[in-house]
Amino acid sequence: MTKKIFALLTLIFLSVSIFAQPYKKEDIVPASLLKELEGKEFIRRSSYKAHDVKFELAPSTPLAKLSTTQWTDAEEPAFVVESLYVIKKVRLSANSKLKGRAGDDISISAASRICRSVSKMEGMKYYSSSSKKQKTLYKNMYMIKSATDETRVPDPIYGDADGLVAYCLMDDNSFGRCNYRLNYRQSENEVFTSFTNVQWISYAFLKAVAPENLKISLVIIDCGDEFLIYMPLQAKFPALGVFEKHLNQSFTSRLEAICNWFIMQF
C-alpha cells in the first residue's frame, strides 16, 4: 500500500512538473512570425474598419486566445491593433539589478504583481506623434473601490491574480478622466490583464468611445529565457472625420507605452 501511495505521489509530482514547464516559442508562434521577429523587439498589425478581423499575432496559448475574444458586442470594433514583443529575461534581470534589487525574480508571479501595480503607471511618459515630444501619459492613475466609487484603494498585489476583477481611474493626457474595469487571469506560464472602459471616453471635447467599447489586453507568456508579450487593442467609435487618424495613433501609442512601463518595473 505504501508503495502504491508513493508511486501515485510521484506521478502527480511529475505531471505537475511537466505542466509547469515554460512554453517553447516555436510551439506557440508560427515560424513565419518568428522569422519576422528576428533582430526585432516587436512586430505589429493593425486594421481599421475591416470586417471579420483576424488576430494574426496571437500566440497559441489559452490566455492569448482569451484576449482576442473579449468583444461581446454584435458589432465589430472599428479599430484593432495587436503587438507581439519578445523580451529577454536577462535584460529584465539587469534592469532590476541597476535598481539595487536581486534581479532573480523574473517570473510569472513577478509579472502578475507588476500587472496589478497600476498606480505605478502614474506619471509614465509616452511619445506624442502630434507634438513630436515626450508627454506624461497618465496624470493620475490608481485603483478605486468600484466602477462608480472613486475612493482610492491599494493595488491588489498579493496572492494569485486568477479571476480577480478590479477597477481603476485613469487621468489620460488625451482622453481625460475615465474609470476602467480590470479583469485578470493567471496560470503557471501566463498572466492576462484586460482594461475595459466603464465610462465614456472623450477626445477633443467630444464623446468618442462609449462604455465597454475600448478593450486593451496585456498577456505575458513565459518562454524560458524570454517573455512573449502579446497586446491586442480593440475599439469602436463613430466616424469623427479628422479625429479618426489621431484616435488611431493615440491608441497605438498607449500599447507601446504600457509595454515599456511593464519592462521598466522589473
PDB file of C-alpha atoms in Angstrom:
ATOM      1  CA  MET A   1       0.000   0.000   0.000  1.00  0.00           C
ATOM      2  CA  THR A   2       2.832   2.366   0.874  1.00  0.00           C
ATOM      3  CA  LYS A   3       4.472   1.647  -2.485  1.00  0.00           C
ATOM      4  CA  LYS A   4       1.224   2.436  -4.308  1.00  0.00           C
ATOM      5  CA  ILE A   5       0.867   5.758  -2.474  1.00  0.00           C
ATOM      6  CA  PHE A   6       4.499   6.630  -3.233  1.00  0.00           C
ATOM      7  CA  ALA A   7       4.001   5.768  -6.906  1.00  0.00           C
ATOM      8  CA  LEU A   8       0.836   7.892  -7.044  1.00  0.00           C
ATOM      9  CA  LEU A   9       2.555  10.877  -5.426  1.00  0.00           C
ATOM     10  CA  THR A  10       5.482  10.527  -7.824  1.00  0.00           C
ATOM     11  CA  LEU A  11       3.098  10.501 -10.793  1.00  0.00           C
ATOM     12  CA  ILE A  12       1.322  13.619  -9.517  1.00  0.00           C
ATOM     13  CA  PHE A  13       4.648  15.389  -8.970  1.00  0.00           C
ATOM     14  CA  LEU A  14       5.864  14.544 -12.461  1.00  0.00           C
ATOM     15  CA  SER A  15       2.564  15.629 -14.004  1.00  0.00           C
ATOM     16  CA  VAL A  16       2.677  18.986 -12.228  1.00  0.00           C
ATOM     17  CA  SER A  17       6.341  19.477 -13.186  1.00  0.00           C
ATOM     18  CA  ILE A  18       5.638  18.773 -16.852  1.00  0.00           C
ATOM     19  CA  PHE A  19       2.587  21.034 -16.864  1.00  0.00           C
ATOM     20  CA  ALA A  20       4.506  23.897 -15.296  1.00  0.00           C
ATOM     21  CA  GLN A  21       7.287  23.914 -17.893  1.00  0.00           C
ATOM     22  CA  PRO A  22       7.640  27.206 -19.840  1.00  0.00           C
ATOM     23  CA  TYR A  23       6.308  27.330 -23.365  1.00  0.00           C
ATOM     24  CA  LYS A  24       8.606  26.927 -26.336  1.00  0.00           C
ATOM     25  CA  LYS A  25       8.259  29.842 -28.751  1.00  0.00           C
ATOM     26  CA  GLU A  26       8.228  27.591 -31.789  1.00  0.00           C
ATOM     27  CA  ASP A  27       5.264  25.667 -30.358  1.00  0.00           C
ATOM     28  CA  ILE A  28       3.032  28.692 -29.908  1.00  0.00           C
ATOM     29  CA  VAL A  29       4.152  31.159 -32.606  1.00  0.00           C
ATOM     30  CA  PRO A  30       4.180  30.307 -36.341  1.00  0.00           C
ATOM     31  CA  ALA A  31       7.619  30.011 -37.952  1.00  0.00           C
ATOM     32  CA  SER A  32       6.806  32.884 -40.321  1.00  0.00           C
ATOM     33  CA  LEU A  33       6.247  35.263 -37.390  1.00  0.00           C
ATOM     34  CA  LEU A  34       9.369  34.074 -35.582  1.00  0.00           C
ATOM     35  CA  LYS A  35      11.353  34.814 -38.725  1.00  0.00           C
ATOM     36  CA  GLU A  36       9.776  38.276 -38.909  1.00  0.00           C
ATOM     37  CA  LEU A  37      10.728  38.847 -35.258  1.00  0.00           C
ATOM     38  CA  GLU A  38      14.403  38.033 -35.838  1.00  0.00           C
ATOM     39  CA  GLY A  39      16.512  41.041 -34.878  1.00  0.00           C
ATOM     40  CA  LYS A  40      13.436  42.964 -33.683  1.00  0.00           C
ATOM     41  CA  GLU A  41      11.874  43.587 -30.306  1.00  0.00           C
ATOM     42  CA  PHE A  42       8.311  43.582 -31.629  1.00  0.00           C
ATOM     43  CA  ILE A  43       6.032  43.317 -34.652  1.00  0.00           C
ATOM     44  CA  ARG A  44       2.637  44.956 -35.075  1.00  0.00           C
ATOM     45  CA  ARG A  45      -0.537  44.587 -37.124  1.00  0.00           C
ATOM     46  CA  SER A  46      -3.492  46.962 -37.339  1.00  0.00           C
ATOM     47  CA  SER A  47      -6.769  47.200 -39.186  1.00  0.00           C
ATOM     48  CA  TYR A  48      -9.384  49.919 -39.421  1.00  0.00           C
ATOM     49  CA  LYS A  49     -12.988  49.364 -40.425  1.00  0.00           C
ATOM     50  CA  ALA A  50     -12.134  45.838 -41.529  1.00  0.00           C
ATOM     51  CA  HIS A  51     -14.720  43.078 -41.450  1.00  0.00           C
ATOM     52  CA  ASP A  52     -14.076  39.683 -39.910  1.00  0.00           C
ATOM     53  CA  VAL A  53     -10.864  40.774 -38.191  1.00  0.00           C
ATOM     54  CA  LYS A  54      -8.153  38.119 -37.868  1.00  0.00           C
ATOM     55  CA  PHE A  55      -5.736  38.248 -34.964  1.00  0.00           C
ATOM     56  CA  GLU A  56      -2.562  37.276 -36.786  1.00  0.00           C
ATOM     57  CA  LEU A  57      -0.079  37.691 -33.932  1.00  0.00           C
ATOM     58  CA  ALA A  58      -1.872  35.877 -31.107  1.00  0.00           C
ATOM     59  CA  PRO A  59       0.269  33.035 -29.711  1.00  0.00           C
ATOM     60  CA  SER A  60      -1.442  29.660 -29.393  1.00  0.00           C
ATOM     61  CA  THR A  61      -1.963  29.747 -25.623  1.00  0.00           C
ATOM     62  CA  PRO A  62      -5.217  29.802 -23.616  1.00  0.00           C
ATOM     63  CA  LEU A  63      -4.874  33.339 -22.239  1.00  0.00           C
ATOM     64  CA  ALA A  64      -3.635  34.840 -25.511  1.00  0.00           C
ATOM     65  CA  LYS A  65      -6.695  33.347 -27.198  1.00  0.00           C
ATOM     66  CA  LEU A  66      -8.877  34.729 -24.403  1.00  0.00           C
ATOM     67  CA  SER A  67      -7.545  38.227 -25.130  1.00  0.00           C
ATOM     68  CA  THR A  68      -8.887  38.045 -28.701  1.00  0.00           C
ATOM     69  CA  THR A  69     -12.416  37.040 -27.665  1.00  0.00           C
ATOM     70  CA  GLN A  70     -13.198  39.946 -25.331  1.00  0.00           C
ATOM     71  CA  TRP A  71     -15.541  41.667 -27.763  1.00  0.00           C
ATOM     72  CA  THR A  72     -19.110  40.681 -26.930  1.00  0.00           C
ATOM     73  CA  ASP A  73     -20.990  43.361 -28.859  1.00  0.00           C
ATOM     74  CA  ALA A  74     -22.786  42.201 -32.014  1.00  0.00           C
ATOM     75  CA  GLU A  75     -20.943  44.909 -33.927  1.00  0.00           C
ATOM     76  CA  GLU A  76     -17.269  44.527 -34.694  1.00  0.00           C
ATOM     77  CA  PRO A  77     -14.699  47.006 -33.349  1.00  0.00           C
ATOM     78  CA  ALA A  78     -13.787  49.801 -35.745  1.00  0.00           C
ATOM     79  CA  PHE A  79     -10.094  49.700 -34.892  1.00  0.00           C
ATOM     80  CA  VAL A  80      -7.892  46.756 -33.962  1.00  0.00           C
ATOM     81  CA  VAL A  81      -4.154  46.800 -33.322  1.00  0.00           C
ATOM     82  CA  GLU A  82      -2.031  43.961 -31.958  1.00  0.00           C
ATOM     83  CA  SER A  83       1.612  43.905 -30.937  1.00  0.00           C
ATOM     84  CA  LEU A  84       3.874  40.959 -30.174  1.00  0.00           C
ATOM     85  CA  TYR A  85       7.073  41.597 -28.206  1.00  0.00           C
ATOM     86  CA  VAL A  86       9.977  39.316 -27.340  1.00  0.00           C
ATOM     87  CA  ILE A  87      11.764  40.415 -24.165  1.00  0.00           C
ATOM     88  CA  LYS A  88      14.829  38.556 -22.916  1.00  0.00           C
ATOM     89  CA  LYS A  89      14.747  37.906 -19.172  1.00  0.00           C
ATOM     90  CA  VAL A  90      18.433  38.773 -18.845  1.00  0.00           C
ATOM     91  CA  ARG A  91      17.504  42.313 -19.836  1.00  0.00           C
ATOM     92  CA  LEU A  92      14.859  42.478 -17.108  1.00  0.00           C
ATOM     93  CA  SER A  93      17.273  40.999 -14.571  1.00  0.00           C
ATOM     94  CA  ALA A  94      19.954  43.564 -15.463  1.00  0.00           C
ATOM     95  CA  ASN A  95      17.401  46.358 -15.172  1.00  0.00           C
ATOM     96  CA  SER A  96      16.390  45.057 -11.737  1.00  0.00           C
ATOM     97  CA  LYS A  97      19.987  44.939 -10.532  1.00  0.00           C
ATOM     98  CA  LEU A  98      20.557  48.522 -11.686  1.00  0.00           C
ATOM     99  CA  LYS A  99      17.781  49.478  -9.271  1.00  0.00           C
ATOM    100  CA  GLY A 100      19.545  47.673  -6.422  1.00  0.00           C
ATOM    101  CA  ARG A 101      17.332  44.598  -6.459  1.00  0.00           C
ATOM    102  CA  ALA A 102      18.360  40.964  -6.575  1.00  0.00           C
ATOM    103  CA  GLY A 103      17.342  40.571 -10.212  1.00  0.00           C
ATOM    104  CA  ASP A 104      16.496  36.886  -9.766  1.00  0.00           C
ATOM    105  CA  ASP A 105      12.681  37.015  -9.609  1.00  0.00           C
ATOM    106  CA  ILE A 106      11.844  37.252 -13.292  1.00  0.00           C
ATOM    107  CA  SER A 107       8.801  35.002 -13.122  1.00  0.00           C
ATOM    108  CA  ILE A 108       5.125  34.916 -13.995  1.00  0.00           C
ATOM    109  CA  SER A 109       4.375  35.640 -10.319  1.00  0.00           C
ATOM    110  CA  ALA A 110       6.506  38.790 -10.534  1.00  0.00           C
ATOM    111  CA  ALA A 111       4.856  39.738 -13.832  1.00  0.00           C
ATOM    112  CA  SER A 112       1.455  39.272 -12.221  1.00  0.00           C
ATOM    113  CA  ARG A 113       2.326  41.624  -9.351  1.00  0.00           C
ATOM    114  CA  ILE A 114       3.518  44.240 -11.832  1.00  0.00           C
ATOM    115  CA  CYS A 115       0.307  43.989 -13.877  1.00  0.00           C
ATOM    116  CA  ARG A 116      -1.667  44.695 -10.695  1.00  0.00           C
ATOM    117  CA  SER A 117       0.538  47.630  -9.645  1.00  0.00           C
ATOM    118  CA  VAL A 118      -1.375  50.083 -11.815  1.00  0.00           C
ATOM    119  CA  SER A 119      -0.707  53.063  -9.532  1.00  0.00           C
ATOM    120  CA  LYS A 120       2.898  52.896 -10.738  1.00  0.00           C
ATOM    121  CA  MET A 121       1.694  53.932 -14.191  1.00  0.00           C
ATOM    122  CA  GLU A 122       1.067  57.404 -12.821  1.00  0.00           C
ATOM    123  CA  GLY A 123       3.491  59.864 -14.373  1.00  0.00           C
ATOM    124  CA  MET A 124       4.681  57.474 -17.103  1.00  0.00           C
ATOM    125  CA  LYS A 125       5.842  59.070 -20.334  1.00  0.00           C
ATOM    126  CA  TYR A 126       4.906  58.410 -23.952  1.00  0.00           C
ATOM    127  CA  TYR A 127       5.866  59.797 -27.328  1.00  0.00           C
ATOM    128  CA  SER A 128       3.182  62.076 -28.750  1.00  0.00           C
ATOM    129  CA  SER A 129       3.084  61.792 -32.550  1.00  0.00           C
ATOM    130  CA  SER A 130       1.177  65.081 -32.780  1.00  0.00           C
ATOM    131  CA  SER A 131       3.649  67.204 -30.796  1.00  0.00           C
ATOM    132  CA  LYS A 132       6.749  65.064 -31.596  1.00  0.00           C
ATOM    133  CA  LYS A 133       7.873  65.040 -27.972  1.00  0.00           C
ATOM    134  CA  GLN A 134       7.578  63.152 -24.697  1.00  0.00           C
ATOM    135  CA  LYS A 135       4.493  63.802 -22.592  1.00  0.00           C
ATOM    136  CA  THR A 136       3.011  62.443 -19.372  1.00  0.00           C
ATOM    137  CA  LEU A 137       0.501  59.767 -20.330  1.00  0.00           C
ATOM    138  CA  TYR A 138      -1.377  59.360 -17.029  1.00  0.00           C
ATOM    139  CA  LYS A 139      -1.518  62.369 -14.704  1.00  0.00           C
ATOM    140  CA  ASN A 140      -3.375  60.280 -12.121  1.00  0.00           C
ATOM    141  CA  MET A 141      -3.669  56.504 -12.077  1.00  0.00           C
ATOM    142  CA  TYR A 142      -4.863  54.380  -9.166  1.00  0.00           C
ATOM    143  CA  MET A 143      -7.204  51.597  -8.077  1.00  0.00           C
ATOM    144  CA  ILE A 144     -10.697  52.559  -6.930  1.00  0.00           C
ATOM    145  CA  LYS A 145     -13.438  50.769  -4.982  1.00  0.00           C
ATOM    146  CA  SER A 146     -15.843  50.178  -7.875  1.00  0.00           C
ATOM    147  CA  ALA A 147     -16.926  51.396 -11.289  1.00  0.00           C
ATOM    148  CA  THR A 148     -18.758  54.319  -9.672  1.00  0.00           C
ATOM    149  CA  ASP A 149     -16.965  54.772  -6.328  1.00  0.00           C
ATOM    150  CA  GLU A 150     -13.666  56.570  -6.935  1.00  0.00           C
ATOM    151  CA  THR A 151     -12.353  56.117  -3.409  1.00  0.00           C
ATOM    152  CA  ARG A 152      -8.688  55.206  -3.770  1.00  0.00           C
ATOM    153  CA  VAL A 153      -7.700  51.686  -2.657  1.00  0.00           C
ATOM    154  CA  PRO A 154      -4.320  49.883  -2.617  1.00  0.00           C
ATOM    155  CA  ASP A 155      -3.088  47.937  -5.624  1.00  0.00           C
ATOM    156  CA  PRO A 156      -4.174  44.271  -5.124  1.00  0.00           C
ATOM    157  CA  ILE A 157      -0.665  42.847  -5.496  1.00  0.00           C
ATOM    158  CA  TYR A 158      -0.860  39.932  -3.069  1.00  0.00           C
ATOM    159  CA  GLY A 159      -1.757  36.358  -3.913  1.00  0.00           C
ATOM    160  CA  ASP A 160      -2.765  34.891  -7.237  1.00  0.00           C
ATOM    161  CA  ALA A 161      -4.469  37.139  -9.798  1.00  0.00           C
ATOM    162  CA  ASP A 162      -6.628  34.476 -11.428  1.00  0.00           C
ATOM    163  CA  GLY A 163     -10.256  35.603 -11.549  1.00  0.00           C
ATOM    164  CA  LEU A 164      -9.575  38.990  -9.975  1.00  0.00           C
ATOM    165  CA  VAL A 165     -11.826  41.874 -11.037  1.00  0.00           C
ATOM    166  CA  ALA A 166     -10.756  45.384 -10.042  1.00  0.00           C
ATOM    167  CA  TYR A 167     -11.352  48.997 -11.070  1.00  0.00           C
ATOM    168  CA  CYS A 168      -9.043  51.908 -11.682  1.00  0.00           C
ATOM    169  CA  LEU A 169      -9.176  55.593 -12.538  1.00  0.00           C
ATOM    170  CA  MET A 170      -7.051  56.845 -15.432  1.00  0.00           C
ATOM    171  CA  ASP A 171      -6.493  60.545 -15.982  1.00  0.00           C
ATOM    172  CA  ASP A 172      -5.199  60.344 -19.540  1.00  0.00           C
ATOM    173  CA  ASN A 173      -3.355  63.195 -21.269  1.00  0.00           C
ATOM    174  CA  SER A 174      -5.529  62.875 -24.394  1.00  0.00           C
ATOM    175  CA  PHE A 175      -8.743  61.289 -23.123  1.00  0.00           C
ATOM    176  CA  GLY A 176      -9.151  62.865 -19.694  1.00  0.00           C
ATOM    177  CA  ARG A 177     -10.523  61.035 -16.627  1.00  0.00           C
ATOM    178  CA  CYS A 178     -12.186  57.686 -17.129  1.00  0.00           C
ATOM    179  CA  ASN A 179     -12.828  54.629 -14.969  1.00  0.00           C
ATOM    180  CA  TYR A 180     -11.835  51.162 -16.183  1.00  0.00           C
ATOM    181  CA  ARG A 181     -12.602  47.600 -15.197  1.00  0.00           C
ATOM    182  CA  LEU A 182      -9.611  45.279 -14.931  1.00  0.00           C
ATOM    183  CA  ASN A 183     -10.032  41.541 -15.433  1.00  0.00           C
ATOM    184  CA  TYR A 184      -7.161  39.219 -14.549  1.00  0.00           C
ATOM    185  CA  ARG A 185      -6.384  35.596 -15.290  1.00  0.00           C
ATOM    186  CA  GLN A 186      -3.265  33.722 -14.285  1.00  0.00           C
ATOM    187  CA  SER A 187      -1.800  30.266 -14.871  1.00  0.00           C
ATOM    188  CA  GLU A 188       1.626  28.695 -14.332  1.00  0.00           C
ATOM    189  CA  ASN A 189       3.021  30.183 -17.526  1.00  0.00           C
ATOM    190  CA  GLU A 190       0.788  33.156 -18.349  1.00  0.00           C
ATOM    191  CA  VAL A 191      -0.832  36.217 -16.864  1.00  0.00           C
ATOM    192  CA  PHE A 192      -3.623  38.156 -18.581  1.00  0.00           C
ATOM    193  CA  THR A 193      -4.851  41.681 -17.877  1.00  0.00           C
ATOM    194  CA  SER A 194      -7.709  43.430 -19.650  1.00  0.00           C
ATOM    195  CA  PHE A 195      -8.609  47.129 -19.342  1.00  0.00           C
ATOM    196  CA  THR A 196     -12.193  47.985 -20.352  1.00  0.00           C
ATOM    197  CA  ASN A 197     -13.665  51.484 -20.122  1.00  0.00           C
ATOM    198  CA  VAL A 198     -16.812  51.671 -17.975  1.00  0.00           C
ATOM    199  CA  GLN A 199     -17.448  55.350 -18.755  1.00  0.00           C
ATOM    200  CA  TRP A 200     -17.489  57.465 -21.887  1.00  0.00           C
ATOM    201  CA  ILE A 201     -14.058  58.383 -23.246  1.00  0.00           C
ATOM    202  CA  SER A 202     -13.848  61.929 -24.548  1.00  0.00           C
ATOM    203  CA  TYR A 203     -11.493  63.284 -27.181  1.00  0.00           C
ATOM    204  CA  ALA A 204     -11.162  66.955 -28.085  1.00  0.00           C
ATOM    205  CA  PHE A 205     -14.318  67.739 -26.059  1.00  0.00           C
ATOM    206  CA  LEU A 206     -16.326  65.101 -27.969  1.00  0.00           C
ATOM    207  CA  LYS A 207     -17.723  61.854 -26.607  1.00  0.00           C
ATOM    208  CA  ALA A 208     -15.656  59.441 -28.664  1.00  0.00           C
ATOM    209  CA  VAL A 209     -15.870  55.931 -27.171  1.00  0.00           C
ATOM    210  CA  ALA A 210     -18.928  54.553 -25.381  1.00  0.00           C
ATOM    211  CA  PRO A 211     -18.620  52.404 -22.229  1.00  0.00           C
ATOM    212  CA  GLU A 212     -17.364  48.841 -22.907  1.00  0.00           C
ATOM    213  CA  ASN A 213     -16.076  49.877 -26.358  1.00  0.00           C
ATOM    214  CA  LEU A 214     -12.344  50.036 -25.620  1.00  0.00           C
ATOM    215  CA  LYS A 215     -10.523  46.886 -24.559  1.00  0.00           C
ATOM    216  CA  ILE A 216      -6.754  46.793 -24.061  1.00  0.00           C
ATOM    217  CA  SER A 217      -5.264  43.421 -23.174  1.00  0.00           C
ATOM    218  CA  LEU A 218      -1.805  42.548 -21.894  1.00  0.00           C
ATOM    219  CA  VAL A 219      -0.693  38.912 -21.942  1.00  0.00           C
ATOM    220  CA  ILE A 220       2.691  37.867 -20.525  1.00  0.00           C
ATOM    221  CA  ILE A 221       3.861  34.389 -21.578  1.00  0.00           C
ATOM    222  CA  ASP A 222       6.819  32.561 -20.033  1.00  0.00           C
ATOM    223  CA  CYS A 223       9.071  31.067 -22.733  1.00  0.00           C
ATOM    224  CA  GLY A 224      12.050  30.061 -20.620  1.00  0.00           C
ATOM    225  CA  ASP A 225      14.780  32.637 -21.235  1.00  0.00           C
ATOM    226  CA  GLU A 226      12.268  35.113 -22.651  1.00  0.00           C
ATOM    227  CA  PHE A 227       8.838  36.585 -22.127  1.00  0.00           C
ATOM    228  CA  LEU A 228       6.450  36.926 -25.036  1.00  0.00           C
ATOM    229  CA  ILE A 229       4.220  39.948 -24.548  1.00  0.00           C
ATOM    230  CA  TYR A 230       1.049  39.988 -26.617  1.00  0.00           C
ATOM    231  CA  MET A 231      -1.107  43.116 -26.644  1.00  0.00           C
ATOM    232  CA  PRO A 232      -4.329  43.404 -28.647  1.00  0.00           C
ATOM    233  CA  LEU A 233      -6.400  46.600 -28.529  1.00  0.00           C
ATOM    234  CA  GLN A 234      -9.976  46.755 -29.799  1.00  0.00           C
ATOM    235  CA  ALA A 235     -12.003  49.938 -30.033  1.00  0.00           C
ATOM    236  CA  LYS A 236     -15.267  51.078 -31.538  1.00  0.00           C
ATOM    237  CA  PHE A 237     -16.023  54.735 -32.154  1.00  0.00           C
ATOM    238  CA  PRO A 238     -18.147  56.736 -34.615  1.00  0.00           C
ATOM    239  CA  ALA A 239     -16.697  58.405 -37.690  1.00  0.00           C
ATOM    240  CA  LEU A 240     -15.078  61.581 -36.408  1.00  0.00           C
ATOM    241  CA  GLY A 241     -13.507  62.902 -39.594  1.00  0.00           C
ATOM    242  CA  VAL A 242     -10.095  64.394 -38.955  1.00  0.00           C
ATOM    243  CA  PHE A 243     -10.012  62.960 -35.417  1.00  0.00           C
ATOM    244  CA  GLU A 244     -10.066  59.330 -36.597  1.00  0.00           C
ATOM    245  CA  LYS A 245      -6.372  59.326 -37.512  1.00  0.00           C
ATOM    246  CA  HIS A 246      -5.428  60.927 -34.183  1.00  0.00           C
ATOM    247  CA  LEU A 247      -7.507  58.393 -32.235  1.00  0.00           C
ATOM    248  CA  ASN A 248      -5.798  55.528 -34.039  1.00  0.00           C
ATOM    249  CA  GLN A 249      -2.360  56.986 -33.297  1.00  0.00           C
ATOM    250  CA  SER A 250      -3.266  57.634 -29.655  1.00  0.00           C
ATOM    251  CA  PHE A 251      -4.459  54.077 -29.101  1.00  0.00           C
ATOM    252  CA  THR A 252      -1.339  52.609 -30.720  1.00  0.00           C
ATOM    253  CA  SER A 253       0.917  54.875 -28.631  1.00  0.00           C
ATOM    254  CA  ARG A 254      -0.703  53.539 -25.468  1.00  0.00           C
ATOM    255  CA  LEU A 255       0.131  49.940 -26.335  1.00  0.00           C
ATOM    256  CA  GLU A 256       3.791  50.833 -26.687  1.00  0.00           C
ATOM    257  CA  ALA A 257       3.787  52.943 -23.508  1.00  0.00           C
ATOM    258  CA  ILE A 258       2.159  50.203 -21.405  1.00  0.00           C
ATOM    259  CA  CYS A 259       4.635  47.582 -22.656  1.00  0.00           C
ATOM    260  CA  ASN A 260       7.582  49.883 -21.896  1.00  0.00           C
ATOM    261  CA  TRP A 261       6.126  50.545 -18.445  1.00  0.00           C
ATOM    262  CA  PHE A 262       5.897  46.806 -17.755  1.00  0.00           C
ATOM    263  CA  ILE A 263       9.529  46.265 -18.775  1.00  0.00           C
ATOM    264  CA  MET A 264      10.790  49.100 -16.602  1.00  0.00           C
ATOM    265  CA  GLN A 265       9.028  47.826 -13.467  1.00  0.00           C
ATOM    266  CA  PHE A 266      11.478  44.924 -13.006  1.00  0.00           C
TER     267      PHE A 266
END
